[in-house]
N, C-alpha and C. Protein backbone atom coordinates (compact mmCIF):
# COMPACT_ATOMS: atom_id res chain seq x y z
N MET A 1 47.32 187.94 35.48
CA MET A 1 47.79 186.69 34.63
C MET A 1 49.23 186.27 35.08
N ALA A 2 49.32 184.86 35.53
CA ALA A 2 50.57 184.30 35.58
C ALA A 2 51.74 184.73 34.59
N ASP A 3 53.00 184.78 35.03
CA ASP A 3 54.14 184.95 34.16
C ASP A 3 54.27 183.59 33.48
N SER A 4 54.60 183.76 32.12
CA SER A 4 55.05 182.50 31.41
C SER A 4 56.46 182.03 31.94
N VAL A 5 56.54 180.91 31.58
CA VAL A 5 57.74 180.01 32.00
C VAL A 5 58.49 179.89 30.67
N VAL A 6 59.78 180.03 30.70
CA VAL A 6 60.66 179.94 29.66
C VAL A 6 61.01 178.29 29.48
N LEU A 7 60.55 177.88 28.36
CA LEU A 7 60.82 176.44 28.10
C LEU A 7 61.66 176.19 27.05
N ASP A 8 62.58 175.31 27.05
CA ASP A 8 63.55 174.78 25.92
C ASP A 8 62.97 173.64 25.31
N PRO A 9 63.62 173.43 24.06
CA PRO A 9 63.04 172.13 23.16
C PRO A 9 63.16 170.86 24.09
N VAL A 10 63.90 170.57 25.07
CA VAL A 10 63.62 169.37 25.81
C VAL A 10 62.47 169.38 26.71
N ASP A 11 62.18 170.73 27.36
CA ASP A 11 61.00 170.94 28.10
C ASP A 11 59.83 170.53 27.26
N LEU A 12 59.69 171.33 25.83
CA LEU A 12 58.60 171.18 25.04
C LEU A 12 58.33 169.64 24.64
N HIS A 13 59.49 169.01 24.53
CA HIS A 13 59.31 167.58 24.14
C HIS A 13 58.83 166.77 25.26
N LEU A 14 59.10 166.88 26.37
CA LEU A 14 58.63 166.32 27.60
C LEU A 14 57.16 166.61 27.72
N LEU A 15 56.76 167.85 27.42
CA LEU A 15 55.34 168.08 27.75
C LEU A 15 54.38 167.45 26.52
N ARG A 16 55.03 167.43 25.44
CA ARG A 16 54.30 166.70 24.33
C ARG A 16 54.06 165.32 24.67
N LEU A 17 55.19 164.61 25.17
CA LEU A 17 54.94 163.29 25.48
C LEU A 17 53.97 163.00 26.63
N LEU A 18 54.22 163.71 27.70
CA LEU A 18 53.41 163.65 28.85
C LEU A 18 52.05 164.03 28.52
N GLN A 19 51.81 164.77 27.71
CA GLN A 19 50.20 165.04 27.34
C GLN A 19 49.67 163.98 26.53
N ASN A 20 50.33 163.24 25.79
CA ASN A 20 49.88 162.02 25.17
C ASN A 20 49.83 160.84 25.95
N ASP A 21 50.52 160.60 27.03
CA ASP A 21 50.51 159.67 28.07
C ASP A 21 51.10 160.26 29.27
N ALA A 22 50.28 160.51 30.22
CA ALA A 22 50.86 160.76 31.46
C ALA A 22 51.62 159.90 32.31
N ARG A 23 51.39 158.55 31.96
CA ARG A 23 51.92 157.57 32.80
C ARG A 23 53.23 156.90 32.18
N THR A 24 53.75 157.71 31.14
CA THR A 24 55.13 157.23 30.70
C THR A 24 56.03 157.39 31.89
N THR A 25 56.94 156.30 31.96
CA THR A 25 58.03 156.29 32.89
C THR A 25 59.10 157.24 32.70
N TYR A 26 59.83 157.65 33.79
CA TYR A 26 61.00 158.62 33.42
C TYR A 26 61.87 158.10 32.51
N ARG A 27 62.12 156.87 32.60
CA ARG A 27 63.11 156.14 31.90
C ARG A 27 62.87 156.02 30.48
N ASP A 28 61.63 155.84 30.05
CA ASP A 28 60.98 155.90 28.68
C ASP A 28 61.01 157.37 28.30
N LEU A 29 60.55 158.40 29.00
CA LEU A 29 60.62 159.70 28.55
C LEU A 29 62.11 160.00 28.41
N ALA A 30 63.06 159.93 29.26
CA ALA A 30 64.48 160.18 29.07
C ALA A 30 64.91 159.59 27.68
N ALA A 31 64.58 158.39 27.41
CA ALA A 31 65.02 157.56 26.35
C ALA A 31 64.59 158.38 25.07
N GLN A 32 63.27 158.62 25.10
CA GLN A 32 62.83 159.31 23.92
C GLN A 32 63.13 160.66 23.71
N VAL A 33 63.60 161.43 24.64
CA VAL A 33 63.98 162.79 24.63
C VAL A 33 65.58 163.00 24.40
N GLY A 34 66.32 161.80 24.80
CA GLY A 34 67.49 161.82 24.67
C GLY A 34 68.48 162.45 25.82
N VAL A 35 67.75 162.44 27.04
CA VAL A 35 68.55 162.89 28.44
C VAL A 35 68.56 161.55 29.34
N ALA A 36 69.31 161.86 30.37
CA ALA A 36 69.50 160.75 31.49
C ALA A 36 68.14 160.85 32.22
N PRO A 37 67.81 159.73 32.76
CA PRO A 37 66.54 159.57 33.77
C PRO A 37 66.57 160.61 34.93
N SER A 38 67.63 160.82 35.38
CA SER A 38 67.72 161.80 36.52
C SER A 38 67.47 163.17 35.98
N THR A 39 68.14 163.61 34.81
CA THR A 39 67.72 164.86 34.09
C THR A 39 66.16 165.10 33.92
N CYS A 40 65.65 163.99 33.23
CA CYS A 40 64.33 164.03 33.15
C CYS A 40 63.46 164.20 34.42
N LEU A 41 63.69 163.52 35.44
CA LEU A 41 63.03 163.62 36.63
C LEU A 41 63.22 165.18 37.13
N ASP A 42 64.38 165.63 37.15
CA ASP A 42 64.61 167.01 37.48
C ASP A 42 63.75 168.06 36.64
N ARG A 43 63.61 167.92 35.42
CA ARG A 43 63.02 168.68 34.45
C ARG A 43 61.44 168.71 34.85
N VAL A 44 61.01 167.52 34.95
CA VAL A 44 59.38 167.28 35.11
C VAL A 44 59.28 167.81 36.70
N THR A 45 60.12 167.57 37.53
CA THR A 45 59.65 168.13 38.81
C THR A 45 59.74 169.77 38.78
N ARG A 46 60.78 170.38 38.10
CA ARG A 46 60.72 171.80 37.94
C ARG A 46 59.47 172.06 37.32
N LEU A 47 59.08 171.55 36.03
CA LEU A 47 57.74 171.92 35.34
C LEU A 47 56.52 171.84 36.42
N ARG A 48 56.57 170.89 37.25
CA ARG A 48 55.34 170.86 38.24
C ARG A 48 55.53 172.03 39.26
N ARG A 49 56.80 172.22 39.86
CA ARG A 49 56.97 173.36 40.70
C ARG A 49 56.54 174.75 40.21
N SER A 50 56.86 175.00 38.81
CA SER A 50 56.70 176.32 38.31
C SER A 50 55.16 176.48 37.73
N GLY A 51 54.39 175.32 37.94
CA GLY A 51 53.11 175.44 37.79
C GLY A 51 52.61 175.17 36.22
N VAL A 52 53.61 174.68 35.36
CA VAL A 52 53.40 174.51 33.97
C VAL A 52 52.63 173.13 33.87
N ILE A 53 53.04 171.99 34.85
CA ILE A 53 52.14 170.83 34.92
C ILE A 53 51.41 171.06 35.96
N LEU A 54 49.86 170.96 35.93
CA LEU A 54 49.03 171.08 37.08
C LEU A 54 48.61 169.83 37.78
N GLY A 55 48.83 168.94 37.07
CA GLY A 55 48.32 167.55 37.72
C GLY A 55 48.11 166.60 36.57
N HIS A 56 47.78 165.34 36.95
CA HIS A 56 47.35 164.32 36.12
C HIS A 56 46.01 163.95 36.20
N ARG A 57 45.28 163.48 35.12
CA ARG A 57 43.89 163.20 35.10
C ARG A 57 43.66 161.75 34.52
N LEU A 58 42.60 161.31 35.09
CA LEU A 58 42.04 160.00 34.40
C LEU A 58 41.07 160.25 33.66
N GLU A 59 40.90 159.77 32.46
CA GLU A 59 39.96 160.15 31.44
C GLU A 59 38.92 159.10 31.35
N LEU A 60 37.60 159.48 31.65
CA LEU A 60 36.82 158.42 31.47
C LEU A 60 35.70 158.51 30.43
N ASP A 61 35.06 157.27 29.92
CA ASP A 61 34.09 157.38 28.91
C ASP A 61 32.76 157.57 29.47
N PRO A 62 32.10 158.72 29.25
CA PRO A 62 30.70 158.92 29.94
C PRO A 62 29.69 158.02 29.37
N ALA A 63 29.75 157.38 28.34
CA ALA A 63 28.85 156.58 27.82
C ALA A 63 28.89 155.21 28.46
N LYS A 64 30.09 154.93 28.89
CA LYS A 64 30.26 153.60 29.63
C LYS A 64 29.79 153.63 31.11
N LEU A 65 29.76 154.92 31.53
CA LEU A 65 29.28 155.21 32.89
C LEU A 65 27.87 155.65 32.99
N GLY A 66 27.04 155.25 31.77
CA GLY A 66 25.53 155.50 31.91
C GLY A 66 25.24 157.01 31.50
N ARG A 67 26.17 157.60 31.05
CA ARG A 67 25.91 158.98 30.75
C ARG A 67 26.30 159.35 29.27
N GLY A 68 25.48 158.78 28.47
CA GLY A 68 25.75 158.61 26.90
C GLY A 68 25.45 159.93 26.22
N LEU A 69 24.72 160.65 26.80
CA LEU A 69 24.32 162.16 26.15
C LEU A 69 24.98 163.45 26.75
N GLU A 70 25.68 164.02 25.99
CA GLU A 70 26.33 165.03 26.36
C GLU A 70 25.86 166.45 25.87
N ALA A 71 25.91 167.66 26.35
CA ALA A 71 25.23 168.81 25.92
C ALA A 71 26.19 169.96 26.38
N LEU A 72 25.90 171.17 25.80
CA LEU A 72 26.51 172.38 26.36
C LEU A 72 25.25 173.12 26.62
N LEU A 73 25.32 173.78 27.79
CA LEU A 73 24.22 174.52 28.24
C LEU A 73 24.60 176.01 28.41
N SER A 74 23.96 176.90 27.70
CA SER A 74 24.67 178.29 27.69
C SER A 74 23.44 179.02 28.58
N VAL A 75 24.07 179.52 29.79
CA VAL A 75 23.22 179.98 30.81
C VAL A 75 23.28 181.59 31.02
N GLN A 76 22.17 182.35 31.20
CA GLN A 76 22.26 183.71 31.55
C GLN A 76 21.87 183.77 32.94
N VAL A 77 22.78 184.40 33.88
CA VAL A 77 22.41 184.61 35.13
C VAL A 77 22.09 186.19 35.41
N ARG A 78 20.79 186.42 36.21
CA ARG A 78 20.40 187.73 36.17
C ARG A 78 19.82 187.90 37.62
N PRO A 79 20.11 189.05 38.23
CA PRO A 79 21.33 189.82 37.92
C PRO A 79 22.65 189.23 38.11
N HIS A 80 23.52 189.57 37.17
CA HIS A 80 24.83 189.08 37.23
C HIS A 80 25.63 189.78 38.25
N ARG A 81 25.48 189.30 39.40
CA ARG A 81 26.35 189.98 40.52
C ARG A 81 27.11 188.92 41.34
N ARG A 82 28.18 189.49 41.78
CA ARG A 82 29.05 188.56 42.74
C ARG A 82 28.45 187.80 43.63
N GLU A 83 27.40 188.28 44.44
CA GLU A 83 26.77 187.50 45.40
C GLU A 83 25.92 186.37 44.91
N LEU A 84 25.71 186.30 43.58
CA LEU A 84 24.76 185.30 43.03
C LEU A 84 25.76 184.43 42.27
N VAL A 85 26.62 185.07 41.58
CA VAL A 85 27.70 184.27 40.83
C VAL A 85 28.47 183.17 41.59
N GLY A 86 29.07 183.56 42.68
CA GLY A 86 29.70 182.43 43.59
C GLY A 86 28.89 181.38 43.83
N PRO A 87 27.76 181.50 44.57
CA PRO A 87 26.90 180.16 44.87
C PRO A 87 26.39 179.47 43.79
N PHE A 88 25.95 180.24 42.50
CA PHE A 88 25.71 179.48 41.40
C PHE A 88 26.89 178.68 40.88
N VAL A 89 28.06 178.98 40.70
CA VAL A 89 29.20 178.13 40.09
C VAL A 89 29.25 176.96 41.09
N GLU A 90 29.33 177.42 42.40
CA GLU A 90 29.58 176.18 43.23
C GLU A 90 28.46 175.13 43.15
N ARG A 91 27.25 175.41 42.91
CA ARG A 91 26.24 174.48 42.93
C ARG A 91 26.34 173.76 41.68
N ILE A 92 26.55 174.49 40.51
CA ILE A 92 26.67 173.80 39.19
C ILE A 92 27.93 172.87 39.31
N ARG A 93 29.09 173.13 39.86
CA ARG A 93 30.21 172.34 39.95
C ARG A 93 30.05 171.19 40.66
N ALA A 94 29.05 171.27 41.73
CA ALA A 94 28.81 169.91 42.61
C ALA A 94 27.83 169.06 42.03
N LEU A 95 27.37 169.35 40.81
CA LEU A 95 26.32 168.50 40.29
C LEU A 95 27.22 167.32 39.54
N PRO A 96 26.95 166.07 39.60
CA PRO A 96 27.52 165.00 38.98
C PRO A 96 27.47 164.93 37.76
N GLU A 97 26.48 165.58 37.04
CA GLU A 97 26.23 165.75 35.54
C GLU A 97 27.32 166.68 34.92
N SER A 98 27.88 167.67 35.67
CA SER A 98 28.74 168.87 35.37
C SER A 98 30.19 168.23 34.87
N ARG A 99 30.70 168.61 33.80
CA ARG A 99 31.87 168.25 33.37
C ARG A 99 32.77 169.48 33.43
N THR A 100 32.37 170.49 32.75
CA THR A 100 33.36 171.76 32.82
C THR A 100 32.18 172.89 32.87
N VAL A 101 32.67 174.15 33.51
CA VAL A 101 31.87 175.31 33.56
C VAL A 101 32.84 176.40 33.11
N PHE A 102 32.41 177.10 32.03
CA PHE A 102 33.20 178.38 31.81
C PHE A 102 32.29 179.64 32.17
N HIS A 103 33.04 180.68 32.49
CA HIS A 103 32.35 181.98 32.87
C HIS A 103 32.61 182.66 31.53
N LEU A 104 31.67 183.46 30.90
CA LEU A 104 32.13 184.14 29.48
C LEU A 104 31.82 185.45 29.44
N THR A 105 32.10 186.06 28.28
CA THR A 105 31.65 187.43 28.07
C THR A 105 30.76 187.28 27.13
N GLY A 106 29.77 188.20 26.84
CA GLY A 106 28.79 188.17 25.65
C GLY A 106 27.32 188.05 26.13
N PRO A 107 26.37 187.68 25.46
CA PRO A 107 25.15 187.64 25.91
C PRO A 107 24.77 186.48 26.92
N ASP A 108 25.65 185.31 26.88
CA ASP A 108 25.63 184.29 27.81
C ASP A 108 26.54 184.38 28.95
N ASP A 109 26.29 184.21 30.03
CA ASP A 109 27.36 184.15 31.19
C ASP A 109 28.10 183.01 31.59
N TYR A 110 27.45 181.91 31.27
CA TYR A 110 28.17 180.48 31.60
C TYR A 110 27.99 179.63 30.42
N LEU A 111 28.94 178.86 30.24
CA LEU A 111 28.68 177.77 29.15
C LEU A 111 29.20 176.45 30.23
N VAL A 112 28.07 175.47 30.30
CA VAL A 112 28.25 174.42 31.03
C VAL A 112 28.35 173.03 30.27
N HIS A 113 29.18 172.19 30.21
CA HIS A 113 29.31 170.90 29.55
C HIS A 113 28.78 169.92 30.55
N VAL A 114 27.81 169.23 30.14
CA VAL A 114 27.14 168.18 31.09
C VAL A 114 27.06 167.00 30.24
N ALA A 115 27.10 165.77 31.03
CA ALA A 115 26.79 164.47 30.56
C ALA A 115 25.65 163.87 31.51
N VAL A 116 24.56 163.29 30.70
CA VAL A 116 23.49 162.76 31.29
C VAL A 116 23.19 161.56 30.65
N ALA A 117 22.18 160.96 31.42
CA ALA A 117 21.90 159.50 30.92
C ALA A 117 21.12 159.48 29.61
N ASP A 118 20.06 160.30 29.46
CA ASP A 118 19.26 160.46 28.18
C ASP A 118 18.63 161.78 28.31
N MET A 119 17.72 161.91 27.17
CA MET A 119 17.01 163.35 27.13
C MET A 119 16.25 163.53 28.16
N ALA A 120 15.38 162.59 28.71
CA ALA A 120 14.46 162.94 30.17
C ALA A 120 15.50 163.39 31.30
N ASP A 121 16.73 162.77 31.31
CA ASP A 121 17.60 163.21 32.21
C ASP A 121 17.98 164.55 32.28
N LEU A 122 18.35 164.85 30.89
CA LEU A 122 18.86 166.26 30.47
C LEU A 122 17.56 167.43 30.68
N GLN A 123 16.42 166.95 30.34
CA GLN A 123 15.33 167.72 30.92
C GLN A 123 15.19 167.93 32.29
N ARG A 124 15.26 166.98 33.13
CA ARG A 124 15.14 167.07 34.62
C ARG A 124 16.31 168.00 34.99
N LEU A 125 17.55 167.82 34.43
CA LEU A 125 18.70 168.58 34.96
C LEU A 125 18.56 170.02 34.72
N VAL A 126 17.91 170.35 33.50
CA VAL A 126 17.70 171.95 33.03
C VAL A 126 16.45 172.42 34.05
N LEU A 127 15.59 171.70 34.38
CA LEU A 127 14.32 172.27 34.78
C LEU A 127 14.59 172.27 36.32
N ASP A 128 15.26 171.22 36.80
CA ASP A 128 15.31 171.15 38.36
C ASP A 128 16.75 171.66 38.92
N GLU A 129 17.50 171.76 38.32
CA GLU A 129 18.75 172.30 38.82
C GLU A 129 19.35 173.62 38.14
N PHE A 130 18.70 174.09 37.11
CA PHE A 130 19.17 175.38 36.56
C PHE A 130 17.86 176.28 36.52
N THR A 131 16.78 176.00 35.76
CA THR A 131 15.81 177.07 35.61
C THR A 131 14.95 177.25 36.84
N ALA A 132 14.96 176.34 37.72
CA ALA A 132 14.35 176.42 38.96
C ALA A 132 14.89 177.49 39.91
N HIS A 133 16.07 177.78 39.61
CA HIS A 133 16.63 178.91 40.52
C HIS A 133 16.36 180.22 40.04
N ARG A 134 16.03 181.31 40.67
CA ARG A 134 15.50 182.65 40.39
C ARG A 134 16.62 183.30 39.56
N GLU A 135 17.80 183.20 39.84
CA GLU A 135 18.87 184.04 39.17
C GLU A 135 19.07 183.40 37.71
N VAL A 136 18.56 182.36 37.52
CA VAL A 136 18.74 181.81 36.15
C VAL A 136 17.73 182.37 35.20
N ALA A 137 18.09 183.22 34.16
CA ALA A 137 17.33 183.91 33.53
C ALA A 137 16.86 183.04 32.23
N ARG A 138 17.90 182.31 31.66
CA ARG A 138 17.58 181.67 30.50
C ARG A 138 18.65 180.49 30.24
N VAL A 139 18.38 179.39 29.65
CA VAL A 139 19.16 178.34 29.48
C VAL A 139 18.92 177.80 28.04
N GLU A 140 19.97 177.77 27.34
CA GLU A 140 19.83 177.32 25.94
C GLU A 140 20.79 176.13 25.80
N THR A 141 20.20 174.89 25.15
CA THR A 141 20.70 173.69 25.20
C THR A 141 21.29 173.25 23.66
N ARG A 142 22.58 172.75 23.71
CA ARG A 142 22.90 172.13 22.61
C ARG A 142 23.70 170.87 22.48
N LEU A 143 23.13 169.85 21.85
CA LEU A 143 23.46 168.46 22.12
C LEU A 143 24.92 168.41 21.45
N ILE A 144 25.63 167.68 21.92
CA ILE A 144 27.02 167.13 21.36
C ILE A 144 26.90 165.99 20.59
N PHE A 145 27.20 165.89 19.46
CA PHE A 145 27.08 164.75 18.59
C PHE A 145 28.47 163.97 18.64
N GLN A 146 29.45 164.83 18.65
CA GLN A 146 30.87 164.04 18.63
C GLN A 146 31.88 165.14 19.20
N GLN A 147 33.13 164.72 19.59
CA GLN A 147 34.12 165.65 20.05
C GLN A 147 35.24 165.13 19.90
N TRP A 148 36.30 165.75 19.60
CA TRP A 148 37.69 165.41 19.26
C TRP A 148 38.56 166.20 20.30
N GLU A 149 39.76 165.45 20.65
CA GLU A 149 40.80 166.05 21.38
C GLU A 149 41.68 166.71 20.53
N CYS A 150 42.22 167.70 20.73
CA CYS A 150 43.29 168.48 19.79
C CYS A 150 44.78 168.13 20.33
N GLY A 151 45.61 168.53 19.48
CA GLY A 151 46.99 168.41 19.87
C GLY A 151 47.43 168.81 21.28
N PRO A 152 48.62 168.72 21.76
CA PRO A 152 49.11 169.11 22.94
C PRO A 152 49.09 170.60 23.00
N LEU A 153 48.85 171.11 24.36
CA LEU A 153 48.96 172.66 24.54
C LEU A 153 50.37 173.10 24.81
N LEU A 154 50.83 173.92 23.87
CA LEU A 154 52.34 174.19 24.11
C LEU A 154 52.31 175.77 23.88
N PRO A 155 53.40 176.44 24.37
CA PRO A 155 53.28 177.89 24.07
C PRO A 155 53.43 178.32 22.56
N PRO A 156 52.96 179.47 22.32
CA PRO A 156 52.97 179.93 20.94
C PRO A 156 54.59 180.09 20.52
N VAL A 157 54.77 179.84 19.12
CA VAL A 157 56.12 180.01 18.56
C VAL A 157 56.19 181.41 18.35
N SER A 158 57.33 182.03 18.85
CA SER A 158 57.63 183.50 18.49
C SER A 158 58.18 183.54 17.01
N SER A 159 58.15 184.75 16.61
CA SER A 159 58.88 184.99 15.37
C SER A 159 60.43 184.57 15.27
N ALA A 160 60.85 184.93 16.51
CA ALA A 160 62.41 184.51 16.79
C ALA A 160 62.59 183.13 16.69
N GLN A 161 61.50 182.25 17.04
CA GLN A 161 61.75 180.83 17.15
C GLN A 161 61.56 180.12 15.89
N SER A 162 60.66 180.84 14.86
CA SER A 162 60.43 180.05 13.70
C SER A 162 61.51 179.93 12.73
N PRO A 163 61.48 178.73 12.00
CA PRO A 163 62.49 178.58 11.14
C PRO A 163 62.75 179.48 9.89
């Protein structure tokens, strides 16, 4: 596990702002945080170099791209061995329907978030891309009715930092 990075209140404020809008200019960030633009640039650069900021993403609406049905697929792979796991994960990641793949503990080995056009497309995906492979022992499908993003990801507050 990677070592934690020590973040001060200015770093945390910058991270909150950037998670809400990664396109915010350094000048606007600096004004909101109360530091000089050059200081803001230096801090964000340090956060990138230290691996706290991993990148920037463009978020798309799956429904507007013709993928209005989203589901979570719980998948069991048997036998659950390294020589099967690697190729399985790469194959699933390469599918245009795959949004996220989680490797889990417990009765299911993987949880795959997918976005498809409709129920027939979901059925095709499960039958042709998942259960058609020998190593896939079981797939359980859960439809997603609605989802919400949560607040910014920040480090836990230690008891020494709490008021």
